[in-house]
Amino acid sequence: MVHISAPTDKITNICCIGAGYVGGPTCAVIAAKCPEICVTVVDSDPDRISAWNSDTLPVYEPGLDALVKLQRNVNLTFSTDIDSAIDKAQLIFIAVNTPPLHDKKATSLGTEPDCSAVSDCARRIAQVSLTDKIVVAKSTVPCGTCSVIAQTLSDNARPGVKFSVLSNPEFLSEGTAVKDLLYPDRILIGGDTVAQNKLKVVYMHWVPEKNILTMDMWSSELSKLASNAMLAQRVSSINSISAICEALGSNCNAAVGVDISEVAAGCGSDSRIGSHFLRPSLGFGGSCFHKDIACLIWLCESLGLPEVAEYWHQVLAINSFQIKRFVARILDNTVRKNSSSGLYGMRVACLGFAFKEGTGDTRNTPAAEVCRELLRNGAKLSVYDPKVSRFDILDKLSVAADSGCNADSVTVCSDAYSAVSGSDIVVVLTAWSEFRQINWELAFKLMNKPAYVFDGQIVLEHDKLNQLGFRVFSIGSTHVTKQ
């Protein structure tokens, strides 16, 4: 056991190593709410730091741009001078990426995260620090990582320098990160009491004390993985029910059909269940859910709990199944029977590409897999997303060598009308609110006939589209289709 002690001085200088989706927004809010604290965000990538210091931030989040510009060069600094920031800081956040390792065993369902960047940070902090520091793990890490950080700091520390290590996981949802930071449901701080209180005082500038939970490091680390796994589980649960809804309408030849939105409302109105994360969709994406569930599965396998590992693996399996079902439905309802030509000669307008509304992030976006499958089946794509760049879209679609993506097969459009013009099929892949505001009467005139709409996010007014002449198909519903 590593014996650690916390600095006794009041926190007036904070350093965050890692200028990504977690580090940048977190430090912007701390700087805004703690004007007496100097906050420095550092990163080894000069291009990323330049972007944080520019008018175009590397991260899109509602409210973040104004917040950063208000605090930047006041008490919020972005720099590549990592050692200087470490030296001056009393408290250091580690917010670096922990991607899945690629050398996963063939027999393993889970994936161990690569925590080498976290270890590198700990080693560098120890080698640079001349005074005692509090080191806080913000990165999502497996249970026990904070103990490893503490040992690494102890092994590499200068004589007389001591470190306290805390687990303080982030619970940010992309698209609402600033709101989540300003009004958190809870703040978890795992570690020794003295250091916990130091960080707690920082958060209490704007977070009610009752919302700040202190616990041991291992409980804090596991809480992060378990929270994301349970949220993802709810998404897969309602999506599995959406498959039942579609099958009932199809197999039972129901006159009205079964509507997943009504089922979700019926379930969510139960106060024991609640409505959060019960919106049927193409499934979850982003950097956290997939990685955290894979890490939890790996942890279960490491602990000799194969049944528990298989349980959580099914959350990922249903997520993949939902995407495959959606593509299959497009093919089943647009490709002529007994045709071997697939979607060749057809153009598909893909509305949305980010993994969710409110962000430009395309990591693990279901839209990319849908687009790849459409390309493999011969379709030409017109893609529009209000926040995702042309480069990111083409980059994602060229990842798979057999995706069929080339200069002629994918057109990235600047607006929705350009995307639907000349298209045979519209697929809604991201729940951007602006898609509800499209003049669908005009869109119908711009499209080839018959005109198909496949709503993968249940954001459109299906009855209205049906009346305009569209052949409409939606996740979890069968009765809106115009024959």
mmCIF file of N, CA and C in Angstrom, residues 408-455:
data_model
loop_
_atom_site.group_PDB
_atom_site.id
_atom_site.type_symbol
_atom_site.label_atom_id
_atom_site.label_comp_id
_atom_site.label_asym_id
_atom_site.label_seq_id
_atom_site.Cartn_x
_atom_site.Cartn_y
_atom_site.Cartn_z
ATOM 1 N N ASP A 408 -17.007 8.949 -56.405
ATOM 2 C CA ASP A 408 -18.281 8.984 -57.117
ATOM 3 C C ASP A 408 -19.446 8.478 -56.277
ATOM 4 N N SER A 409 -19.164 7.726 -55.233
ATOM 5 C CA SER A 409 -20.241 7.068 -54.488
ATOM 6 C C SER A 409 -20.775 7.897 -53.333
ATOM 7 N N VAL A 410 -20.014 8.876 -52.840
ATOM 8 C CA VAL A 410 -20.449 9.681 -51.691
ATOM 9 C C VAL A 410 -20.323 11.170 -52.009
ATOM 10 N N THR A 411 -21.414 11.881 -51.831
ATOM 11 C CA THR A 411 -21.425 13.337 -51.967
ATOM 12 C C THR A 411 -21.783 13.934 -50.616
ATOM 13 N N VAL A 412 -20.942 14.820 -50.105
ATOM 14 C CA VAL A 412 -21.234 15.499 -48.842
ATOM 15 C C VAL A 412 -21.886 16.834 -49.173
ATOM 16 N N CYS A 413 -23.090 17.038 -48.655
ATOM 17 C CA CYS A 413 -23.891 18.205 -49.013
ATOM 18 C C CYS A 413 -23.878 19.258 -47.916
ATOM 19 N N SER A 414 -24.205 20.476 -48.303
ATOM 20 C CA SER A 414 -24.172 21.595 -47.358
ATOM 21 C C SER A 414 -25.533 21.872 -46.729
ATOM 22 N N ASP A 415 -26.581 21.215 -47.220
ATOM 23 C CA ASP A 415 -27.907 21.373 -46.631
ATOM 24 C C ASP A 415 -28.756 20.161 -46.970
ATOM 25 N N ALA A 416 -29.870 20.039 -46.284
ATOM 26 C CA ALA A 416 -30.723 18.856 -46.437
ATOM 27 C C ALA A 416 -31.359 18.779 -47.815
ATOM 28 N N TYR A 417 -31.725 19.921 -48.383
ATOM 29 C CA TYR A 417 -32.402 19.905 -49.681
ATOM 30 C C TYR A 417 -31.470 19.430 -50.791
ATOM 31 N N SER A 418 -30.197 19.802 -50.702
ATOM 32 C CA SER A 418 -29.218 19.307 -51.682
ATOM 33 C C SER A 418 -29.079 17.800 -51.559
ATOM 34 N N ALA A 419 -29.186 17.290 -50.333
ATOM 35 C CA ALA A 419 -29.036 15.853 -50.123
ATOM 36 C C ALA A 419 -30.219 15.080 -50.683
ATOM 37 N N VAL A 420 -31.440 15.578 -50.492
ATOM 38 C CA VAL A 420 -32.618 14.815 -50.932
ATOM 39 C C VAL A 420 -32.891 14.975 -52.424
ATOM 40 N N SER A 421 -32.380 16.029 -53.044
ATOM 41 C CA SER A 421 -32.650 16.276 -54.460
ATOM 42 C C SER A 421 -32.105 15.136 -55.319
ATOM 43 N N GLY A 422 -32.974 14.536 -56.100
ATOM 44 C CA GLY A 422 -32.573 13.440 -56.971
ATOM 45 C C GLY A 422 -32.410 12.105 -56.270
ATOM 46 N N SER A 423 -32.777 12.035 -54.986
ATOM 47 C CA SER A 423 -32.632 10.792 -54.228
ATOM 48 C C SER A 423 -33.880 9.924 -54.365
ATOM 49 N N ASP A 424 -33.679 8.621 -54.166
ATOM 50 C CA ASP A 424 -34.792 7.672 -54.144
ATOM 51 C C ASP A 424 -35.244 7.387 -52.713
ATOM 52 N N ILE A 425 -34.287 7.481 -51.787
ATOM 53 C CA ILE A 425 -34.530 7.095 -50.398
ATOM 54 C C ILE A 425 -33.948 8.154 -49.473
ATOM 55 N N VAL A 426 -34.669 8.487 -48.411
ATOM 56 C CA VAL A 426 -34.131 9.325 -47.336
ATOM 57 C C VAL A 426 -34.023 8.454 -46.090
ATOM 58 N N VAL A 427 -32.848 8.472 -45.454
ATOM 59 C CA VAL A 427 -32.686 7.792 -44.170
ATOM 60 C C VAL A 427 -32.277 8.836 -43.130
ATOM 61 N N VAL A 428 -32.960 8.844 -42.006
ATOM 62 C CA VAL A 428 -32.640 9.770 -40.918
ATOM 63 C C VAL A 428 -31.773 9.025 -39.926
ATOM 64 N N LEU A 429 -30.517 9.479 -39.789
ATOM 65 C CA LEU A 429 -29.525 8.753 -39.001
ATOM 66 C C LEU A 429 -29.138 9.455 -37.701
ATOM 67 N N THR A 430 -29.422 10.748 -37.601
ATOM 68 C CA THR A 430 -29.149 11.510 -36.378
ATOM 69 C C THR A 430 -30.372 12.358 -36.066
ATOM 70 N N ALA A 431 -30.721 12.485 -34.802
ATOM 71 C CA ALA A 431 -31.975 13.146 -34.405
ATOM 72 C C ALA A 431 -31.833 14.661 -34.309
ATOM 73 N N TRP A 432 -31.273 15.291 -35.335
ATOM 74 C CA TRP A 432 -31.192 16.753 -35.339
ATOM 75 C C TRP A 432 -32.593 17.344 -35.466
ATOM 76 N N SER A 433 -32.917 18.335 -34.643
ATOM 77 C CA SER A 433 -34.257 18.929 -34.650
ATOM 78 C C SER A 433 -34.558 19.617 -35.980
ATOM 79 N N GLU A 434 -33.542 20.082 -36.688
ATOM 80 C CA GLU A 434 -33.791 20.799 -37.941
ATOM 81 C C GLU A 434 -34.423 19.903 -38.998
ATOM 82 N N PHE A 435 -34.279 18.588 -38.864
ATOM 83 C CA PHE A 435 -34.879 17.686 -39.848
ATOM 84 C C PHE A 435 -36.402 17.701 -39.749
ATOM 85 N N ARG A 436 -36.922 18.054 -38.577
ATOM 86 C CA ARG A 436 -38.379 18.188 -38.431
ATOM 87 C C ARG A 436 -38.887 19.421 -39.172
ATOM 88 N N GLN A 437 -37.998 20.407 -39.362
ATOM 89 C CA GLN A 437 -38.395 21.675 -39.967
ATOM 90 C C GLN A 437 -38.247 21.671 -41.487
ATOM 91 N N ILE A 438 -37.780 20.587 -42.049
ATOM 92 C CA ILE A 438 -37.637 20.503 -43.504
ATOM 93 C C ILE A 438 -39.007 20.656 -44.157
ATOM 94 N N ASN A 439 -39.051 21.371 -45.278
ATOM 95 C CA ASN A 439 -40.277 21.451 -46.079
ATOM 96 C C ASN A 439 -40.409 20.130 -46.843
ATOM 97 N N TRP A 440 -41.122 19.203 -46.241
ATOM 98 C CA TRP A 440 -41.178 17.861 -46.822
ATOM 99 C C TRP A 440 -42.022 17.806 -48.091
ATOM 100 N N GLU A 441 -42.907 18.757 -48.268
ATOM 101 C CA GLU A 441 -43.644 18.828 -49.535
ATOM 102 C C GLU A 441 -42.687 19.146 -50.676
ATOM 103 N N LEU A 442 -41.776 20.086 -50.424
ATOM 104 C CA LEU A 442 -40.756 20.405 -51.421
ATOM 105 C C LEU A 442 -39.803 19.230 -51.599
ATOM 106 N N ALA A 443 -39.430 18.599 -50.496
ATOM 107 C CA ALA A 443 -38.516 17.457 -50.580
ATOM 108 C C ALA A 443 -39.106 16.348 -51.438
ATOM 109 N N PHE A 444 -40.417 16.119 -51.309
ATOM 110 C CA PHE A 444 -41.082 15.085 -52.111
ATOM 111 C C PHE A 444 -40.974 15.403 -53.599
ATOM 112 N N LYS A 445 -41.145 16.670 -53.945
ATOM 113 C CA LYS A 445 -41.040 17.081 -55.350
ATOM 114 C C LYS A 445 -39.627 16.916 -55.882
ATOM 115 N N LEU A 446 -38.623 17.073 -54.997
ATOM 116 C CA LEU A 446 -37.224 16.983 -55.428
ATOM 117 C C LEU A 446 -36.750 15.543 -55.602
ATOM 118 N N MET A 447 -37.476 14.590 -55.034
ATOM 119 C CA MET A 447 -37.039 13.194 -55.042
ATOM 120 C C MET A 447 -37.611 12.415 -56.216
ATOM 121 N N ASN A 448 -36.937 11.300 -56.544
ATOM 122 C CA ASN A 448 -37.472 10.355 -57.513
ATOM 123 C C ASN A 448 -38.655 9.620 -56.882
ATOM 124 N N LYS A 449 -39.501 9.047 -57.721
ATOM 125 C CA LYS A 449 -40.675 8.333 -57.232
ATOM 126 C C LYS A 449 -40.579 6.859 -57.604
ATOM 127 N N PRO A 450 -41.027 5.953 -56.706
ATOM 128 C CA PRO A 450 -41.584 6.237 -55.374
ATOM 129 C C PRO A 450 -40.523 6.784 -54.429
ATOM 130 N N ALA A 451 -40.941 7.642 -53.512
ATOM 131 C CA ALA A 451 -40.022 8.276 -52.567
ATOM 132 C C ALA A 451 -40.145 7.592 -51.205
ATOM 133 N N TYR A 452 -39.019 7.082 -50.718
ATOM 134 C CA TYR A 452 -39.002 6.344 -49.454
ATOM 135 C C TYR A 452 -38.366 7.186 -48.344
ATOM 136 N N VAL A 453 -38.904 7.050 -47.129
ATOM 137 C CA VAL A 453 -38.290 7.626 -45.932
ATOM 138 C C VAL A 453 -38.146 6.519 -44.897
ATOM 139 N N PHE A 454 -36.933 6.345 -44.391
ATOM 140 C CA PHE A 454 -36.664 5.408 -43.298
ATOM 141 C C PHE A 454 -36.145 6.215 -42.121
ATOM 142 N N ASP A 455 -36.973 6.323 -41.099
ATOM 143 C CA ASP A 455 -36.656 7.168 -39.939
ATOM 144 C C ASP A 455 -36.013 6.306 -38.857
#
